[in-house]
GROMACS .gro file of C-alpha atoms in nm:
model
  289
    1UNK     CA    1   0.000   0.000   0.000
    2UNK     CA    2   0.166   0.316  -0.062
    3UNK     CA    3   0.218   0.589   0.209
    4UNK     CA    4   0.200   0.943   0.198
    5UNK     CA    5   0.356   1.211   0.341
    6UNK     CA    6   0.215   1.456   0.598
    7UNK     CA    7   0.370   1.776   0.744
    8UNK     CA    8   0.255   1.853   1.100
    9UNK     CA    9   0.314   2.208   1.261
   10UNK     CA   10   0.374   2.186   1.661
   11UNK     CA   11   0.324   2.552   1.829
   12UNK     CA   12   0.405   2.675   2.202
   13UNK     CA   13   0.148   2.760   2.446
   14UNK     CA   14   0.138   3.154   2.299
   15UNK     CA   15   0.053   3.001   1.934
   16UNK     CA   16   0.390   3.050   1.789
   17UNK     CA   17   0.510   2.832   1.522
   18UNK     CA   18   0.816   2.634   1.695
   19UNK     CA   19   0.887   2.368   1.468
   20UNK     CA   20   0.774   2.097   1.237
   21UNK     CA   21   0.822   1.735   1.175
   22UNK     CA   22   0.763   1.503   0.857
   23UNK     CA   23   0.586   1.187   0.883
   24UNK     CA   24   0.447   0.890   0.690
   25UNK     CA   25   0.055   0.836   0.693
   26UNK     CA   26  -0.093   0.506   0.529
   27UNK     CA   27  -0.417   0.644   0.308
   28UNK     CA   28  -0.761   0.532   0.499
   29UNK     CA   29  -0.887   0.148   0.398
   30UNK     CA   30  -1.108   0.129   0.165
   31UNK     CA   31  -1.462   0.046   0.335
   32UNK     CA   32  -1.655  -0.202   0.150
   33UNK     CA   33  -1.983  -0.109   0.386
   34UNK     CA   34  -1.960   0.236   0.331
   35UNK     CA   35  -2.093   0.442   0.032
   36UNK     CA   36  -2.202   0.817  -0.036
   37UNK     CA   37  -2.516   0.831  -0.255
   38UNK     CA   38  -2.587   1.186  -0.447
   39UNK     CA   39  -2.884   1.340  -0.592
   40UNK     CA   40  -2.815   1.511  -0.968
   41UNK     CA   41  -3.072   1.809  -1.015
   42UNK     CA   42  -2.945   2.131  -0.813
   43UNK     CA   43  -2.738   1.845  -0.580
   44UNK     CA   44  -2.417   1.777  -0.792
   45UNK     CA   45  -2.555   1.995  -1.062
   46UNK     CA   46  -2.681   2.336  -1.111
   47UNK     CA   47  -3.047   2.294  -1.273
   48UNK     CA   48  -3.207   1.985  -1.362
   49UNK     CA   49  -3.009   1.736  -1.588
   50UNK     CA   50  -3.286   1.638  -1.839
   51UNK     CA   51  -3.368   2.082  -1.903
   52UNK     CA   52  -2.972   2.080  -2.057
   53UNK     CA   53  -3.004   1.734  -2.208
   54UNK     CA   54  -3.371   1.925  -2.337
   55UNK     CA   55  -3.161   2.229  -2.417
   56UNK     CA   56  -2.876   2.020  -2.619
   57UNK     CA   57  -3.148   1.870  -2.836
   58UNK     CA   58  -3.308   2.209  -2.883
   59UNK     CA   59  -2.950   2.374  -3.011
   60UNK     CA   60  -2.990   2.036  -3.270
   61UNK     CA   61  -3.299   2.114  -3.385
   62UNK     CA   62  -3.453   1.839  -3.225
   63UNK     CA   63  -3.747   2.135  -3.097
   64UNK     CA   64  -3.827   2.511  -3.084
   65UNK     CA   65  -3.667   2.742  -2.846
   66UNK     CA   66  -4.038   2.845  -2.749
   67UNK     CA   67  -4.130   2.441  -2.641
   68UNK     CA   68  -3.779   2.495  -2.416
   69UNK     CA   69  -3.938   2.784  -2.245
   70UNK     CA   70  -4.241   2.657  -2.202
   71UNK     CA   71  -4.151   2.395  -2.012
   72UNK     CA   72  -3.912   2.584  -1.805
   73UNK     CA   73  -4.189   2.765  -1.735
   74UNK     CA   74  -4.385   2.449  -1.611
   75UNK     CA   75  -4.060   2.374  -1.362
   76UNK     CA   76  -4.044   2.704  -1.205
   77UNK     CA   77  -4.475   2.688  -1.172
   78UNK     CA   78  -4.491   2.333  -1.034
   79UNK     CA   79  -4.155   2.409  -0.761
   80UNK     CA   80  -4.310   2.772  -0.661
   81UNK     CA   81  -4.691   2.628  -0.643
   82UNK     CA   82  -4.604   2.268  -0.510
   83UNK     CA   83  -4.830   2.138  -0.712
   84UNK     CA   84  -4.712   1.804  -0.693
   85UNK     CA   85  -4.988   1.566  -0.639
   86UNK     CA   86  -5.089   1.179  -0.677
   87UNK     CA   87  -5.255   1.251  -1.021
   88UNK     CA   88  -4.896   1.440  -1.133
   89UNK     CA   89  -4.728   1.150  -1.052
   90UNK     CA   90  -4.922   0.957  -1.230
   91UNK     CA   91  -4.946   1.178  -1.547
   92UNK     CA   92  -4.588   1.199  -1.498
   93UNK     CA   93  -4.524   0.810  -1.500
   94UNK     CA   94  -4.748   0.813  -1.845
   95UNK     CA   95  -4.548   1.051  -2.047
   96UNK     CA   96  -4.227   1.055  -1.887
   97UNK     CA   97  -4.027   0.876  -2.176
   98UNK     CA   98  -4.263   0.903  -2.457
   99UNK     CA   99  -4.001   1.125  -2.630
  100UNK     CA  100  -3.829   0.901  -2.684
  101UNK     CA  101  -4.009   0.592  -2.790
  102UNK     CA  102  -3.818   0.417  -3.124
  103UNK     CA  103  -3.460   0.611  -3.047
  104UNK     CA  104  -3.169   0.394  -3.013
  105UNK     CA  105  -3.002   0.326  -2.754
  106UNK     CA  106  -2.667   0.421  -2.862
  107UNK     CA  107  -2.790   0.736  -3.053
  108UNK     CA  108  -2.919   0.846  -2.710
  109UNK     CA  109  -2.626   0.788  -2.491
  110UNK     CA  110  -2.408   0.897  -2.757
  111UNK     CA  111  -2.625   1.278  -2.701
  112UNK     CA  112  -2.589   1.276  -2.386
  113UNK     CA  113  -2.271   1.275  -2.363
  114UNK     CA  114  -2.206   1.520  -2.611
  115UNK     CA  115  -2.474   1.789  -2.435
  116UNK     CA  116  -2.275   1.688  -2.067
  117UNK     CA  117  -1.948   1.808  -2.233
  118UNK     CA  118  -2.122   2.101  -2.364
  119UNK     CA  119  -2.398   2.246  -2.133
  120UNK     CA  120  -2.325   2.021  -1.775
  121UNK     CA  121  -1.977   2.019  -1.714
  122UNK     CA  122  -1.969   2.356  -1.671
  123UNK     CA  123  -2.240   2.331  -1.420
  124UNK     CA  124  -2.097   2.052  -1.175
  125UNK     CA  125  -2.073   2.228  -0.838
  126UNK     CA  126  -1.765   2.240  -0.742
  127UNK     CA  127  -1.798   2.206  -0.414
  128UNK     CA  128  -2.082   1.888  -0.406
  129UNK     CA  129  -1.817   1.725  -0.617
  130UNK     CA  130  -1.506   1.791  -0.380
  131UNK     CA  131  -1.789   1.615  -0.097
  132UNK     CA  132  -1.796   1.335  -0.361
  133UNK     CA  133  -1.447   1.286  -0.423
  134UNK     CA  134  -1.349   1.304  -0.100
  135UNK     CA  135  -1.575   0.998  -0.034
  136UNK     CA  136  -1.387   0.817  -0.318
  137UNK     CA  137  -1.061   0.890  -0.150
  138UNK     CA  138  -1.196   0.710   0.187
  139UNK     CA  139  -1.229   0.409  -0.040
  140UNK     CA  140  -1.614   0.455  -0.039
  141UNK     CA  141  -1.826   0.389  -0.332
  142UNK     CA  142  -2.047   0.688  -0.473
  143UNK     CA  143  -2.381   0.647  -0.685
  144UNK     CA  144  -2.611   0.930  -0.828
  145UNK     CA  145  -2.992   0.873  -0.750
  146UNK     CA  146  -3.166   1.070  -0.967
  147UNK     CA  147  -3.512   1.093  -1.132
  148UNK     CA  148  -3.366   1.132  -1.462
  149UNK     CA  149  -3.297   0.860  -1.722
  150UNK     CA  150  -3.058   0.632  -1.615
  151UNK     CA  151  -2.878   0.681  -1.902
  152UNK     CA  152  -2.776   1.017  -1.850
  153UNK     CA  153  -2.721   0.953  -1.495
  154UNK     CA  154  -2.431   0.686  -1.640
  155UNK     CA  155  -2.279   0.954  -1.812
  156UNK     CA  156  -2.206   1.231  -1.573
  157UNK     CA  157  -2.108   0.971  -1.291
  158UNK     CA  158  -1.858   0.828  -1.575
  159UNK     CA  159  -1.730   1.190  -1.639
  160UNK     CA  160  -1.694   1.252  -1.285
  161UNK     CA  161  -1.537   0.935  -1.198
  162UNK     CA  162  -1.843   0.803  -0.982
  163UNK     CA  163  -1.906   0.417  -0.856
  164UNK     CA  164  -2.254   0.408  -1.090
  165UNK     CA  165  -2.592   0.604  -1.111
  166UNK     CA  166  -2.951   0.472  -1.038
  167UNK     CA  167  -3.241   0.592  -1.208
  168UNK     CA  168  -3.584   0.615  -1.395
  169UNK     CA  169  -3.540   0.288  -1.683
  170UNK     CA  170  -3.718   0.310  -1.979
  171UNK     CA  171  -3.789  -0.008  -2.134
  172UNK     CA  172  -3.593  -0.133  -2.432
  173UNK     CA  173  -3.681  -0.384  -2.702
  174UNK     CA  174  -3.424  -0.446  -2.988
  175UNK     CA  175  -3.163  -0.213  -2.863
  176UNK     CA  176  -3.441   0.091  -2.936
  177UNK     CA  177  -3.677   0.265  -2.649
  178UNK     CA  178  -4.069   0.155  -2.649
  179UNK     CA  179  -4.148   0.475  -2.463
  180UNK     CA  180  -4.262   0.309  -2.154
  181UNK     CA  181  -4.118   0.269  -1.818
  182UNK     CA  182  -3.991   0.009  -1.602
  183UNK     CA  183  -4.100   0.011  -1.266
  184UNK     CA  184  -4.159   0.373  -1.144
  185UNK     CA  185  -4.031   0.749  -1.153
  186UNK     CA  186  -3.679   0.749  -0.955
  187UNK     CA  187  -3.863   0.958  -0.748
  188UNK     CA  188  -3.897   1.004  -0.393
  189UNK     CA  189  -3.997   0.688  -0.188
  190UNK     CA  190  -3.876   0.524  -0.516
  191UNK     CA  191  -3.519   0.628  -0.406
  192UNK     CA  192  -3.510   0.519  -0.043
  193UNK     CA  193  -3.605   0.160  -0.190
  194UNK     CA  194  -3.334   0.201  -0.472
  195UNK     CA  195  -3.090   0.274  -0.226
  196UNK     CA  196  -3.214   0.001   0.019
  197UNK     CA  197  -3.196  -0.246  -0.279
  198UNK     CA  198  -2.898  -0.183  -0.359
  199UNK     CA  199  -2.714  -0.182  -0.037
  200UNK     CA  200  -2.845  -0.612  -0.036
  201UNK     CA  201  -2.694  -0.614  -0.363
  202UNK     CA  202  -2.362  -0.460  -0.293
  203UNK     CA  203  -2.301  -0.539   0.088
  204UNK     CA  204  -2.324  -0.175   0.224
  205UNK     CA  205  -2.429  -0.095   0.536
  206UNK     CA  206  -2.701   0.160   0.533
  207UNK     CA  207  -2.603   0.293   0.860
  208UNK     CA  208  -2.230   0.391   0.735
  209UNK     CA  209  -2.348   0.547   0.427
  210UNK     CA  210  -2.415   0.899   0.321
  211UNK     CA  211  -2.710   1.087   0.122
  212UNK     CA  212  -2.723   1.399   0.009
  213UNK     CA  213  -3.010   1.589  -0.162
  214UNK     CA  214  -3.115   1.979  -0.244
  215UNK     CA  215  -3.476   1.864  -0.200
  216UNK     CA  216  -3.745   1.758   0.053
  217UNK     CA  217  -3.899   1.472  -0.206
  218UNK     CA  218  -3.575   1.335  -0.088
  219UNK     CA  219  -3.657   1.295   0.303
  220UNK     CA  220  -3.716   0.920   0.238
  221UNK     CA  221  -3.349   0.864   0.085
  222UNK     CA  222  -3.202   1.102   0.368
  223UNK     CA  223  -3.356   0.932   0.600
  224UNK     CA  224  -3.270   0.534   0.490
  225UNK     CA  225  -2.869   0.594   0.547
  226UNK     CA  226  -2.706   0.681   0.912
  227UNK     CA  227  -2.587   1.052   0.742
  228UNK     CA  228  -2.820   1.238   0.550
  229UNK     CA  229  -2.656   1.582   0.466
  230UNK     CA  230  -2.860   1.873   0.319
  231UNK     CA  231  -2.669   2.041  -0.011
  232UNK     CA  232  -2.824   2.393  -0.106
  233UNK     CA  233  -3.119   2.289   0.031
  234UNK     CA  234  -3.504   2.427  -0.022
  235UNK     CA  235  -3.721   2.597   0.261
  236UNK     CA  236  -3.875   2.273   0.365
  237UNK     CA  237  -3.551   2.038   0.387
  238UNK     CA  238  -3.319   2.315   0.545
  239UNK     CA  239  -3.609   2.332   0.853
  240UNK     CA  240  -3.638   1.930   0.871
  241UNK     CA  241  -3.231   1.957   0.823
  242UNK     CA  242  -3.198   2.210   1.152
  243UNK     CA  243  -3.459   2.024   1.341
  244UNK     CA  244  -3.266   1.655   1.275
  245UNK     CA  245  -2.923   1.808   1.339
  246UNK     CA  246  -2.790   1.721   0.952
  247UNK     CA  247  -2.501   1.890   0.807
  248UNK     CA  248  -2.586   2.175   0.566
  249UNK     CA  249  -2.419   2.285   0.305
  250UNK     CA  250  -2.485   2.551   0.055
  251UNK     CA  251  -2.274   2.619  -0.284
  252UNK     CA  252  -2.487   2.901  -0.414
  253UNK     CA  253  -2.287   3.229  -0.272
  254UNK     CA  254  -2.537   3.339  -0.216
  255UNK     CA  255  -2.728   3.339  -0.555
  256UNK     CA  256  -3.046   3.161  -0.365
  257UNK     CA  257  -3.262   3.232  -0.711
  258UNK     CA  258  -2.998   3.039  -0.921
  259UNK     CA  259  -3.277   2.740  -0.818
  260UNK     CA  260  -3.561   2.961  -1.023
  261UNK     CA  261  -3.369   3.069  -1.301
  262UNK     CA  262  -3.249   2.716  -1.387
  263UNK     CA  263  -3.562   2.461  -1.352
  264UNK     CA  264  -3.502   2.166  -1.142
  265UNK     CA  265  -3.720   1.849  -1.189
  266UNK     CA  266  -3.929   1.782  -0.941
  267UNK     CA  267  -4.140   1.543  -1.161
  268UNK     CA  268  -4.017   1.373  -1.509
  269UNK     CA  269  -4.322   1.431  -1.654
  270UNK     CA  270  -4.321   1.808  -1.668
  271UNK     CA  271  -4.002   1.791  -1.832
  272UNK     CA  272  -4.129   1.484  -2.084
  273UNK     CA  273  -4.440   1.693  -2.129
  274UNK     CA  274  -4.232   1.971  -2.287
  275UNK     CA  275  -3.987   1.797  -2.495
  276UNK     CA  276  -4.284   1.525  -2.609
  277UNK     CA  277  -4.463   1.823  -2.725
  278UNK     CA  278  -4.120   1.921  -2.950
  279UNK     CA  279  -4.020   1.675  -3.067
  280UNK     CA  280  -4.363   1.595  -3.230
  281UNK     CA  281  -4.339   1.897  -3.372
  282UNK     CA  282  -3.991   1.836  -3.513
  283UNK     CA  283  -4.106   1.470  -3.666
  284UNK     CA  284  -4.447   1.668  -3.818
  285UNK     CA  285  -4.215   1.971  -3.991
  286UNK     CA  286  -3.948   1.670  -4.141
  287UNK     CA  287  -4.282   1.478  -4.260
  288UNK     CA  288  -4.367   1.769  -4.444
  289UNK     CA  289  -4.043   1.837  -4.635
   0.00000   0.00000   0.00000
């Protein structure tokens, strides 16, 4: 195992400086029971992943500037209003993916990574990913959870250097998307049991582990591991943060409106809604030519 070398400062009972020593310090073993578990949209990310995947398609003509707005309009309603309700969800599980249906595979990952390099990597936070990396330097594992196809989860947590990513699955039939989901939304309660799932799978225990969410539709995953630490949090999950004694911490510098001017996704299907509605109008206008 290699060693590595760490400089300790010894002072005198005033606080002056008196002398300093060099000394070898073995890295922290890697704990297999331990893992950090991040969520994307305004978490590790400023905005909502799928809005720049939305945007990236947008700059390739894939839909109108005008269905982009609209739906960003839709994110900053449904986050201000709260509007999120049993029949969202469920509209939301309907139409989440239906933009999709008869892409390939391939063609779709090979987007997404384009549009991270492009329009994402610039918006990592910095500081969310120094959190991550620093639980990768323990020896811990780190997965994204986030409501957002799995697919682009994959990507940024390959850019980044990340364990894996869990998220919404679309179903797939001869390498091409049907437009239909597996399971449910990667949403909420949906997480906790992701997380929970995948802790059997991988031999973590849920007690060592880390979460950390922007959101309060992510109490559930918070709450499933022993740490749950709140990363430029909303109202509702900074109060339930103070009141459970988590850690805060809040990247914004104070820019607390960055969260309005760049949707988040609080539910797929607003976002679906928005680029379904483009991208039938893009397949209509190359019908027509």
């Amino acid at each position: 195992m290699a060693r590595s070398r760490k400089v300790t400062v010894s002072t005198d009972t005033h606080g002056h400086t008196s002398g300093w020593a060099e000394t070898d310090a073995a890295p922290p073993a890697p704990d297999p029971t331990a893992a950090a578990f991040f969520d994307v949209d305004n978490t590790m990310m400023q905005g909502a992943s799928i809005y720049w995947f939305a945007r990236g398609l947008a700059a390739r003509n894939y839909f109108t500037t005008g269905d982009l707005l609209r739906f960003a309009w839709q994110q900053l309603r449904f986050r201000v209003l709260a509007t999120e309700h049993a029949g969202d969800m469920s509209q939301a599980k309907e139409t989440a993916l239906a933009f999709i249906e008869g892409w390939r595979v391939d063609d779709v990952e090979r987007l997404a990574e384009e549009i991270f390099d492009e329009l994402m990597a610039p918006r990592i936070w910095a500081g969310t990913r120094r959190l991550a990396q620093g639980h990768l330097d323990a020896g811990e594992r780190v997965w994204l959870v986030s409501a957002a196809p799995v697919e682009i989860g994959r990507i940024i947590a390959a850019r980044l250097g990340l364990s894996g990513a869990i998220g919404t699955v679309a179903e797939v039939a001869d390498g091409a998307y049907t437009g239909r989901l597996v399971g449910d939304l990667m949403h909420g309660p949906a997480k906790a049991e992701a997380v929970t799932q995948l802790a059997a799978v991988e031999g973590l225990d849920l007690s060592r582990c880390t979460a950390y969410s922007d959101s309060s539709n992510d109490l559930p995953m918070l709450s499933t591991v022993g740490r749950g630490v709140a990363v430029n949090p909303d109202s509702v999950l900074l109060r339930e943060a103070r009141q459970r004694g988590w850690e805060v911490r809040d990247f914004r510098t104070g820019r607390r409106a960055v969260k309005i001017a760049v949707p988040s996704t609080a539910a797929a299907g607003l976002v679906a809604g928005a680029v379904t509605a483009g991208l039938a109008l893009h397949r209509r206008r190359h019908r027509g030519s």
